[in-house]
């Protein structure tokens, strides 16, 4: 199994132990190294670097950080992405989150910074990892105009749009919150197996109440998708692995 989206660095001092334990259960983890609050991409990069080859990094700027409109930080993150462009498999996560960005100023900041990094992905010829909440249609239209391949991580938008996203060659992440987020479960039910990957968004979205989430919990999403679709667990596991490897061009 492959966890297509996690944040191992957010386990802080326990991150090395989480990475090592993940090796015992998974073939790979895609870690979205994202500028957010006190988690600076350069610090997270150094923390996870010993595990590269099992951990495949992306680099991005979280929309909930982007709403602050700190362009000095944007410039520093952009420079870091350029410096490591040959080592990352995508730009992200980037996007829009209008659930938390309630004022027009915050939304304008998000839009400007999202488009800034979207243009960078185009320049670097990289796919993008997207965070889209209460703004899924706007984000979809933006990546269509840009002409990039996109991974909508932890998708919880309308199922009709989910089908449109997959029909246009993008992929959607079904996370371990599948049992408590109705839109995630509905997407898992209607989307073709060739258009989905599985993810934990660890340490968030635990399927077990009151616990942190861990990359190896991605098995929970695999099992639930199999049950919902009436498929064998092994079939879902193989298909979602293949989708991740092909989308990110992983050397596995």
PDB file of N, CA, C and O in Angstrom, residues 84-154:
ATOM      1  N   UNK A  84      15.066  22.836  -4.989  1.00  0.00           N
ATOM      2  CA  UNK A  84      14.883  21.387  -4.861  1.00  0.00           C
ATOM      3  C   UNK A  84      13.931  20.824  -5.925  1.00  0.00           C
ATOM      4  O   UNK A  84      13.378  19.733  -5.742  1.00  0.00           O
ATOM      5  N   UNK A  85      13.786  21.539  -7.030  1.00  0.00           N
ATOM      6  CA  UNK A  85      12.807  21.133  -8.039  1.00  0.00           C
ATOM      7  C   UNK A  85      13.084  19.753  -8.631  1.00  0.00           C
ATOM      8  O   UNK A  85      12.149  19.047  -9.032  1.00  0.00           O
ATOM      9  N   UNK A  86      14.334  19.345  -8.671  1.00  0.00           N
ATOM     10  CA  UNK A  86      14.661  18.029  -9.223  1.00  0.00           C
ATOM     11  C   UNK A  86      14.411  16.900  -8.228  1.00  0.00           C
ATOM     12  O   UNK A  86      14.462  15.723  -8.597  1.00  0.00           O
ATOM     13  N   UNK A  87      14.154  17.245  -6.974  1.00  0.00           N
ATOM     14  CA  UNK A  87      13.974  16.226  -5.936  1.00  0.00           C
ATOM     15  C   UNK A  87      12.517  16.018  -5.535  1.00  0.00           C
ATOM     16  O   UNK A  87      12.207  15.048  -4.841  1.00  0.00           O
ATOM     17  N   UNK A  88      11.637  16.912  -5.954  1.00  0.00           N
ATOM     18  CA  UNK A  88      10.224  16.801  -5.583  1.00  0.00           C
ATOM     19  C   UNK A  88       9.428  16.157  -6.709  1.00  0.00           C
ATOM     20  O   UNK A  88       9.818  16.226  -7.880  1.00  0.00           O
ATOM     21  N   UNK A  89       8.311  15.535  -6.331  1.00  0.00           N
ATOM     22  CA  UNK A  89       7.472  14.881  -7.329  1.00  0.00           C
ATOM     23  C   UNK A  89       6.262  15.732  -7.715  1.00  0.00           C
ATOM     24  O   UNK A  89       5.546  15.386  -8.658  1.00  0.00           O
ATOM     25  N   UNK A  90       6.036  16.834  -7.007  1.00  0.00           N
ATOM     26  CA  UNK A  90       4.925  17.734  -7.322  1.00  0.00           C
ATOM     27  C   UNK A  90       5.079  19.027  -6.538  1.00  0.00           C
ATOM     28  O   UNK A  90       5.863  19.098  -5.583  1.00  0.00           O
ATOM     29  N   UNK A  91       4.331  20.042  -6.947  1.00  0.00           N
ATOM     30  CA  UNK A  91       4.204  21.276  -6.175  1.00  0.00           C
ATOM     31  C   UNK A  91       2.900  21.177  -5.386  1.00  0.00           C
ATOM     32  O   UNK A  91       1.836  20.917  -5.934  1.00  0.00           O
ATOM     33  N   UNK A  92       2.992  21.364  -4.080  1.00  0.00           N
ATOM     34  CA  UNK A  92       1.782  21.294  -3.278  1.00  0.00           C
ATOM     35  C   UNK A  92       2.061  20.848  -1.849  1.00  0.00           C
ATOM     36  O   UNK A  92       3.171  20.416  -1.566  1.00  0.00           O
ATOM     37  N   UNK A  93       1.128  21.026  -0.932  1.00  0.00           N
ATOM     38  CA  UNK A  93      -0.203  21.342  -1.357  1.00  0.00           C
ATOM     39  C   UNK A  93      -0.384  22.846  -1.474  1.00  0.00           C
ATOM     40  O   UNK A  93       0.169  23.620  -0.702  1.00  0.00           O
ATOM     41  N   UNK A  94      -1.176  23.208  -2.463  1.00  0.00           N
ATOM     42  CA  UNK A  94      -1.565  24.589  -2.698  1.00  0.00           C
ATOM     43  C   UNK A  94      -3.075  24.579  -2.949  1.00  0.00           C
ATOM     44  O   UNK A  94      -3.661  23.520  -3.149  1.00  0.00           O
ATOM     45  N   UNK A  95      -3.700  25.749  -2.934  1.00  0.00           N
ATOM     46  CA  UNK A  95      -5.118  25.764  -3.246  1.00  0.00           C
ATOM     47  C   UNK A  95      -5.883  26.878  -2.564  1.00  0.00           C
ATOM     48  O   UNK A  95      -5.332  27.934  -2.234  1.00  0.00           O
ATOM     49  N   UNK A  96      -7.172  26.624  -2.347  1.00  0.00           N
ATOM     50  CA  UNK A  96      -8.080  27.591  -1.729  1.00  0.00           C
ATOM     51  C   UNK A  96      -8.892  26.896  -0.651  1.00  0.00           C
ATOM     52  O   UNK A  96      -9.341  25.764  -0.835  1.00  0.00           O
ATOM     53  N   UNK A  97      -9.072  27.575   0.473  1.00  0.00           N
ATOM     54  CA  UNK A  97      -9.903  27.056   1.554  1.00  0.00           C
ATOM     55  C   UNK A  97     -10.792  28.187   2.050  1.00  0.00           C
ATOM     56  O   UNK A  97     -10.387  28.990   2.887  1.00  0.00           O
ATOM     57  N   UNK A  98     -11.998  28.255   1.495  1.00  0.00           N
ATOM     58  CA  UNK A  98     -12.908  29.341   1.846  1.00  0.00           C
ATOM     59  C   UNK A  98     -13.710  29.043   3.107  1.00  0.00           C
ATOM     60  O   UNK A  98     -14.486  29.877   3.556  1.00  0.00           O
ATOM     61  N   UNK A  99     -13.529  27.850   3.674  1.00  0.00           N
ATOM     62  CA  UNK A  99     -14.157  27.543   4.959  1.00  0.00           C
ATOM     63  C   UNK A  99     -13.518  28.395   6.048  1.00  0.00           C
ATOM     64  O   UNK A  99     -14.198  28.947   6.909  1.00  0.00           O
ATOM     65  N   UNK A 100     -12.185  28.508   5.997  1.00  0.00           N
ATOM     66  CA  UNK A 100     -11.461  29.287   6.999  1.00  0.00           C
ATOM     67  C   UNK A 100     -11.225  30.729   6.558  1.00  0.00           C
ATOM     68  O   UNK A 100     -11.155  31.624   7.395  1.00  0.00           O
ATOM     69  N   UNK A 101     -11.068  30.958   5.278  1.00  0.00           N
ATOM     70  CA  UNK A 101     -10.867  32.323   4.778  1.00  0.00           C
ATOM     71  C   UNK A 101     -12.240  32.953   4.557  1.00  0.00           C
ATOM     72  O   UNK A 101     -12.867  32.753   3.517  1.00  0.00           O
ATOM     73  N   UNK A 102     -12.688  33.709   5.525  1.00  0.00           N
ATOM     74  CA  UNK A 102     -14.052  34.221   5.483  1.00  0.00           C
ATOM     75  C   UNK A 102     -14.142  35.633   4.920  1.00  0.00           C
ATOM     76  O   UNK A 102     -15.159  36.010   4.335  1.00  0.00           O
ATOM     77  N   UNK A 103     -13.090  36.432   5.069  1.00  0.00           N
ATOM     78  CA  UNK A 103     -13.141  37.812   4.585  1.00  0.00           C
ATOM     79  C   UNK A 103     -12.655  37.867   3.140  1.00  0.00           C
ATOM     80  O   UNK A 103     -11.897  37.004   2.688  1.00  0.00           O
ATOM     81  N   UNK A 104     -13.090  38.893   2.436  1.00  0.00           N
ATOM     82  CA  UNK A 104     -12.684  39.038   1.034  1.00  0.00           C
ATOM     83  C   UNK A 104     -11.170  39.244   0.928  1.00  0.00           C
ATOM     84  O   UNK A 104     -10.539  38.774  -0.027  1.00  0.00           O
ATOM     85  N   UNK A 105     -10.590  39.934   1.893  1.00  0.00           N
ATOM     86  CA  UNK A 105      -9.142  40.137   1.869  1.00  0.00           C
ATOM     87  C   UNK A 105      -8.395  38.809   1.992  1.00  0.00           C
ATOM     88  O   UNK A 105      -7.432  38.566   1.272  1.00  0.00           O
ATOM     89  N   UNK A 106      -8.831  37.956   2.911  1.00  0.00           N
ATOM     90  CA  UNK A 106      -8.182  36.656   3.078  1.00  0.00           C
ATOM     91  C   UNK A 106      -8.329  35.810   1.815  1.00  0.00           C
ATOM     92  O   UNK A 106      -7.383  35.124   1.397  1.00  0.00           O
ATOM     93  N   UNK A 107      -9.480  35.863   1.203  1.00  0.00           N
ATOM     94  CA  UNK A 107      -9.700  35.083  -0.013  1.00  0.00           C
ATOM     95  C   UNK A 107      -8.872  35.625  -1.176  1.00  0.00           C
ATOM     96  O   UNK A 107      -8.366  34.856  -2.006  1.00  0.00           O
ATOM     97  N   UNK A 108      -8.733  36.940  -1.228  1.00  0.00           N
ATOM     98  CA  UNK A 108      -7.889  37.530  -2.276  1.00  0.00           C
ATOM     99  C   UNK A 108      -6.443  37.098  -2.091  1.00  0.00           C
ATOM    100  O   UNK A 108      -5.753  36.746  -3.059  1.00  0.00           O
ATOM    101  N   UNK A 109      -5.968  37.110  -0.838  1.00  0.00           N
ATOM    102  CA  UNK A 109      -4.607  36.643  -0.561  1.00  0.00           C
ATOM    103  C   UNK A 109      -4.426  35.190  -1.000  1.00  0.00           C
ATOM    104  O   UNK A 109      -3.419  34.834  -1.625  1.00  0.00           O
ATOM    105  N   UNK A 110      -5.404  34.347  -0.666  1.00  0.00           N
ATOM    106  CA  UNK A 110      -5.329  32.942  -1.057  1.00  0.00           C
ATOM    107  C   UNK A 110      -5.266  32.794  -2.570  1.00  0.00           C
ATOM    108  O   UNK A 110      -4.452  32.028  -3.094  1.00  0.00           O
ATOM    109  N   UNK A 111      -6.145  33.500  -3.259  1.00  0.00           N
ATOM    110  CA  UNK A 111      -6.182  33.393  -4.720  1.00  0.00           C
ATOM    111  C   UNK A 111      -4.849  33.803  -5.340  1.00  0.00           C
ATOM    112  O   UNK A 111      -4.319  33.114  -6.225  1.00  0.00           O
ATOM    113  N   UNK A 112      -4.306  34.925  -4.890  1.00  0.00           N
ATOM    114  CA  UNK A 112      -3.065  35.431  -5.489  1.00  0.00           C
ATOM    115  C   UNK A 112      -1.911  34.462  -5.257  1.00  0.00           C
ATOM    116  O   UNK A 112      -1.111  34.200  -6.174  1.00  0.00           O
ATOM    117  N   UNK A 113      -1.826  33.917  -4.060  1.00  0.00           N
ATOM    118  CA  UNK A 113      -0.715  33.015  -3.745  1.00  0.00           C
ATOM    119  C   UNK A 113      -0.918  31.658  -4.413  1.00  0.00           C
ATOM    120  O   UNK A 113       0.041  31.040  -4.895  1.00  0.00           O
ATOM    121  N   UNK A 114      -2.155  31.189  -4.471  1.00  0.00           N
ATOM    122  CA  UNK A 114      -2.442  29.949  -5.195  1.00  0.00           C
ATOM    123  C   UNK A 114      -2.006  30.060  -6.649  1.00  0.00           C
ATOM    124  O   UNK A 114      -1.303  29.185  -7.175  1.00  0.00           O
ATOM    125  N   UNK A 115      -2.402  31.128  -7.308  1.00  0.00           N
ATOM    126  CA  UNK A 115      -2.044  31.288  -8.725  1.00  0.00           C
ATOM    127  C   UNK A 115      -0.537  31.474  -8.900  1.00  0.00           C
ATOM    128  O   UNK A 115       0.030  31.029  -9.911  1.00  0.00           O
ATOM    129  N   UNK A 116       0.107  32.085  -7.937  1.00  0.00           N
ATOM    130  CA  UNK A 116       1.554  32.250  -7.995  1.00  0.00           C
ATOM    131  C   UNK A 116       2.244  30.878  -8.040  1.00  0.00           C
ATOM    132  O   UNK A 116       3.113  30.633  -8.894  1.00  0.00           O
ATOM    133  N   UNK A 117       1.845  29.982  -7.151  1.00  0.00           N
ATOM    134  CA  UNK A 117       2.477  28.663  -7.110  1.00  0.00           C
ATOM    135  C   UNK A 117       1.977  27.757  -8.229  1.00  0.00           C
ATOM    136  O   UNK A 117       2.710  26.869  -8.687  1.00  0.00           O
ATOM    137  N   UNK A 118       0.770  27.971  -8.684  1.00  0.00           N
ATOM    138  CA  UNK A 118       0.276  27.231  -9.845  1.00  0.00           C
ATOM    139  C   UNK A 118       1.116  27.566 -11.077  1.00  0.00           C
ATOM    140  O   UNK A 118       1.519  26.676 -11.840  1.00  0.00           O
ATOM    141  N   UNK A 119       1.417  28.841 -11.250  1.00  0.00           N
ATOM    142  CA  UNK A 119       2.279  29.255 -12.368  1.00  0.00           C
ATOM    143  C   UNK A 119       3.683  28.676 -12.225  1.00  0.00           C
ATOM    144  O   UNK A 119       4.322  28.317 -13.223  1.00  0.00           O
ATOM    145  N   UNK A 120       4.163  28.571 -10.989  1.00  0.00           N
ATOM    146  CA  UNK A 120       5.478  27.971 -10.759  1.00  0.00           C
ATOM    147  C   UNK A 120       5.466  26.502 -11.170  1.00  0.00           C
ATOM    148  O   UNK A 120       6.432  26.016 -11.789  1.00  0.00           O
ATOM    149  N   UNK A 121       4.401  25.786 -10.845  1.00  0.00           N
ATOM    150  CA  UNK A 121       4.289  24.375 -11.238  1.00  0.00           C
ATOM    151  C   UNK A 121       4.314  24.238 -12.754  1.00  0.00           C
ATOM    152  O   UNK A 121       4.952  23.315 -13.294  1.00  0.00           O
ATOM    153  N   UNK A 122       3.627  25.127 -13.453  1.00  0.00           N
ATOM    154  CA  UNK A 122       3.640  25.114 -14.916  1.00  0.00           C
ATOM    155  C   UNK A 122       5.065  25.322 -15.429  1.00  0.00           C
ATOM    156  O   UNK A 122       5.541  24.596 -16.311  1.00  0.00           O
ATOM    157  N   UNK A 123       5.740  26.298 -14.861  1.00  0.00           N
ATOM    158  CA  UNK A 123       7.120  26.593 -15.276  1.00  0.00           C
ATOM    159  C   UNK A 123       8.045  25.402 -15.041  1.00  0.00           C
ATOM    160  O   UNK A 123       8.899  25.092 -15.881  1.00  0.00           O
ATOM    161  N   UNK A 124       7.875  24.730 -13.905  1.00  0.00           N
ATOM    162  CA  UNK A 124       8.742  23.605 -13.551  1.00  0.00           C
ATOM    163  C   UNK A 124       8.276  22.283 -14.155  1.00  0.00           C
ATOM    164  O   UNK A 124       8.956  21.261 -13.998  1.00  0.00           O
ATOM    165  N   UNK A 125       7.129  22.307 -14.833  1.00  0.00           N
ATOM    166  CA  UNK A 125       6.547  21.110 -15.451  1.00  0.00           C
ATOM    167  C   UNK A 125       6.292  20.031 -14.409  1.00  0.00           C
ATOM    168  O   UNK A 125       6.675  18.867 -14.566  1.00  0.00           O
ATOM    169  N   UNK A 126       5.632  20.432 -13.328  1.00  0.00           N
ATOM    170  CA  UNK A 126       5.302  19.515 -12.240  1.00  0.00           C
ATOM    171  C   UNK A 126       3.786  19.417 -12.076  1.00  0.00           C
ATOM    172  O   UNK A 126       3.071  20.405 -12.297  1.00  0.00           O
ATOM    173  N   UNK A 127       3.281  18.248 -11.667  1.00  0.00           N
ATOM    174  CA  UNK A 127       1.870  18.187 -11.264  1.00  0.00           C
ATOM    175  C   UNK A 127       1.670  18.942  -9.956  1.00  0.00           C
ATOM    176  O   UNK A 127       2.658  19.347  -9.314  1.00  0.00           O
ATOM    177  N   UNK A 128       0.425  19.119  -9.563  1.00  0.00           N
ATOM    178  CA  UNK A 128       0.138  19.846  -8.332  1.00  0.00           C
ATOM    179  C   UNK A 128      -0.701  18.988  -7.380  1.00  0.00           C
ATOM    180  O   UNK A 128      -1.512  18.166  -7.810  1.00  0.00           O
ATOM    181  N   UNK A 129      -0.472  19.200  -6.093  1.00  0.00           N
ATOM    182  CA  UNK A 129      -1.296  18.604  -5.034  1.00  0.00           C
ATOM    183  C   UNK A 129      -2.174  19.720  -4.490  1.00  0.00           C
ATOM    184  O   UNK A 129      -1.666  20.758  -4.052  1.00  0.00           O
ATOM    185  N   UNK A 130      -3.481  19.502  -4.518  1.00  0.00           N
ATOM    186  CA  UNK A 130      -4.433  20.568  -4.235  1.00  0.00           C
ATOM    187  C   UNK A 130      -5.185  20.365  -2.927  1.00  0.00           C
ATOM    188  O   UNK A 130      -5.625  19.257  -2.616  1.00  0.00           O
ATOM    189  N   UNK A 131      -5.339  21.470  -2.212  1.00  0.00           N
ATOM    190  CA  UNK A 131      -6.232  21.559  -1.062  1.00  0.00           C
ATOM    191  C   UNK A 131      -7.355  22.483  -1.499  1.00  0.00           C
ATOM    192  O   UNK A 131      -7.137  23.667  -1.733  1.00  0.00           O
ATOM    193  N   UNK A 132      -8.552  21.929  -1.629  1.00  0.00           N
ATOM    194  CA  UNK A 132      -9.692  22.734  -2.068  1.00  0.00           C
ATOM    195  C   UNK A 132     -10.865  22.458  -1.142  1.00  0.00           C
ATOM    196  O   UNK A 132     -11.359  21.328  -1.074  1.00  0.00           O
ATOM    197  N   UNK A 133     -11.304  23.476  -0.436  1.00  0.00           N
ATOM    198  CA  UNK A 133     -12.441  23.319   0.482  1.00  0.00           C
ATOM    199  C   UNK A 133     -13.378  24.500   0.316  1.00  0.00           C
ATOM    200  O   UNK A 133     -12.972  25.655   0.423  1.00  0.00           O
ATOM    201  N   UNK A 134     -14.617  24.198   0.023  1.00  0.00           N
ATOM    202  CA  UNK A 134     -15.638  25.213  -0.274  1.00  0.00           C
ATOM    203  C   UNK A 134     -15.216  26.096  -1.443  1.00  0.00           C
ATOM    204  O   UNK A 134     -15.694  27.231  -1.581  1.00  0.00           O
ATOM    205  N   UNK A 135     -14.320  25.569  -2.286  1.00  0.00           N
ATOM    206  CA  UNK A 135     -13.853  26.305  -3.464  1.00  0.00           C
ATOM    207  C   UNK A 135     -13.430  25.337  -4.559  1.00  0.00           C
ATOM    208  O   UNK A 135     -12.599  25.663  -5.407  1.00  0.00           O
ATOM    209  N   UNK A 136     -14.015  24.141  -4.535  1.00  0.00           N
ATOM    210  CA  UNK A 136     -13.560  23.075  -5.444  1.00  0.00           C
ATOM    211  C   UNK A 136     -13.721  23.459  -6.917  1.00  0.00           C
ATOM    212  O   UNK A 136     -12.825  23.212  -7.728  1.00  0.00           O
ATOM    213  N   UNK A 137     -14.838  24.043  -7.273  1.00  0.00           N
ATOM    214  CA  UNK A 137     -15.075  24.404  -8.674  1.00  0.00           C
ATOM    215  C   UNK A 137     -14.074  25.460  -9.147  1.00  0.00           C
ATOM    216  O   UNK A 137     -13.521  25.352 -10.241  1.00  0.00           O
ATOM    217  N   UNK A 138     -13.831  26.456  -8.327  1.00  0.00           N
ATOM    218  CA  UNK A 138     -12.882  27.501  -8.712  1.00  0.00           C
ATOM    219  C   UNK A 138     -11.479  26.929  -8.896  1.00  0.00           C
ATOM    220  O   UNK A 138     -10.771  27.276  -9.852  1.00  0.00           O
ATOM    221  N   UNK A 139     -11.072  26.053  -8.005  1.00  0.00           N
ATOM    222  CA  UNK A 139      -9.750  25.433  -8.108  1.00  0.00           C
ATOM    223  C   UNK A 139      -9.669  24.561  -9.366  1.00  0.00           C
ATOM    224  O   UNK A 139      -8.673  24.591 -10.098  1.00  0.00           O
ATOM    225  N   UNK A 140     -10.710  23.790  -9.629  1.00  0.00           N
ATOM    226  CA  UNK A 140     -10.734  22.945 -10.821  1.00  0.00           C
ATOM    227  C   UNK A 140     -10.608  23.784 -12.091  1.00  0.00           C
ATOM    228  O   UNK A 140      -9.823  23.456 -12.996  1.00  0.00           O
ATOM    229  N   UNK A 141     -11.356  24.854 -12.168  1.00  0.00           N
ATOM    230  CA  UNK A 141     -11.296  25.696 -13.366  1.00  0.00           C
ATOM    231  C   UNK A 141      -9.911  26.324 -13.531  1.00  0.00           C
ATOM    232  O   UNK A 141      -9.414  26.477 -14.655  1.00  0.00           O
ATOM    233  N   UNK A 142      -9.261  26.652 -12.416  1.00  0.00           N
ATOM    234  CA  UNK A 142      -7.918  27.241 -12.477  1.00  0.00           C
ATOM    235  C   UNK A 142      -6.897  26.249 -13.016  1.00  0.00           C
ATOM    236  O   UNK A 142      -6.055  26.593 -13.852  1.00  0.00           O
ATOM    237  N   UNK A 143      -6.964  25.002 -12.564  1.00  0.00           N
ATOM    238  CA  UNK A 143      -5.961  24.035 -13.048  1.00  0.00           C
ATOM    239  C   UNK A 143      -6.259  23.617 -14.487  1.00  0.00           C
ATOM    240  O   UNK A 143      -5.339  23.295 -15.247  1.00  0.00           O
ATOM    241  N   UNK A 144      -7.516  23.672 -14.871  1.00  0.00           N
ATOM    242  CA  UNK A 144      -7.841  23.396 -16.272  1.00  0.00           C
ATOM    243  C   UNK A 144      -7.254  24.470 -17.183  1.00  0.00           C
ATOM    244  O   UNK A 144      -6.692  24.176 -18.241  1.00  0.00           O
ATOM    245  N   UNK A 145      -7.383  25.731 -16.779  1.00  0.00           N
ATOM    246  CA  UNK A 145      -6.806  26.820 -17.572  1.00  0.00           C
ATOM    247  C   UNK A 145      -5.288  26.721 -17.619  1.00  0.00           C
ATOM    248  O   UNK A 145      -4.657  27.008 -18.646  1.00  0.00           O
ATOM    249  N   UNK A 146      -4.692  26.316 -16.504  1.00  0.00           N
ATOM    250  CA  UNK A 146      -3.230  26.232 -16.439  1.00  0.00           C
ATOM    251  C   UNK A 146      -2.692  25.040 -17.220  1.00  0.00           C
ATOM    252  O   UNK A 146      -1.521  25.034 -17.624  1.00  0.00           O
ATOM    253  N   UNK A 147      -3.514  24.020 -17.403  1.00  0.00           N
ATOM    254  CA  UNK A 147      -3.088  22.851 -18.153  1.00  0.00           C
ATOM    255  C   UNK A 147      -2.179  21.915 -17.366  1.00  0.00           C
ATOM    256  O   UNK A 147      -1.320  21.246 -17.956  1.00  0.00           O
ATOM    257  N   UNK A 148      -2.348  21.854 -16.045  1.00  0.00           N
ATOM    258  CA  UNK A 148      -1.530  20.967 -15.214  1.00  0.00           C
ATOM    259  C   UNK A 148      -2.341  19.752 -14.793  1.00  0.00           C
ATOM    260  O   UNK A 148      -3.573  19.790 -14.743  1.00  0.00           O
ATOM    261  N   UNK A 149      -1.627  18.660 -14.485  1.00  0.00           N
ATOM    262  CA  UNK A 149      -2.273  17.488 -13.906  1.00  0.00           C
ATOM    263  C   UNK A 149      -2.353  17.705 -12.401  1.00  0.00           C
ATOM    264  O   UNK A 149      -1.411  18.190 -11.785  1.00  0.00           O
ATOM    265  N   UNK A 150      -3.479  17.306 -11.827  1.00  0.00           N
ATOM    266  CA  UNK A 150      -3.717  17.665 -10.433  1.00  0.00           C
ATOM    267  C   UNK A 150      -4.222  16.484  -9.610  1.00  0.00           C
ATOM    268  O   UNK A 150      -4.955  15.615 -10.103  1.00  0.00           O
ATOM    269  N   UNK A 151      -3.808  16.502  -8.359  1.00  0.00           N
ATOM    270  CA  UNK A 151      -4.279  15.557  -7.347  1.00  0.00           C
ATOM    271  C   UNK A 151      -5.082  16.359  -6.326  1.00  0.00           C
ATOM    272  O   UNK A 151      -4.539  17.181  -5.602  1.00  0.00           O
ATOM    273  N   UNK A 152      -6.395  16.137  -6.297  1.00  0.00           N
ATOM    274  CA  UNK A 152      -7.264  16.777  -5.310  1.00  0.00           C
ATOM    275  C   UNK A 152      -7.213  15.935  -4.043  1.00  0.00           C
ATOM    276  O   UNK A 152      -7.878  14.905  -3.940  1.00  0.00           O
ATOM    277  N   UNK A 153      -6.419  16.389  -3.078  1.00  0.00           N
ATOM    278  CA  UNK A 153      -6.247  15.594  -1.869  1.00  0.00           C
ATOM    279  C   UNK A 153      -7.436  15.782  -0.929  1.00  0.00           C
ATOM    280  O   UNK A 153      -8.043  16.859  -0.856  1.00  0.00           O
ATOM    281  N   UNK A 154      -7.804  14.704  -0.232  1.00  0.00           N
ATOM    282  CA  UNK A 154      -8.900  14.724   0.744  1.00  0.00           C
ATOM    283  C   UNK A 154     -10.142  15.416   0.188  1.00  0.00           C
ATOM    284  O   UNK A 154     -10.735  16.284   0.837  1.00  0.00           O
TER     285      UNK A 154
END
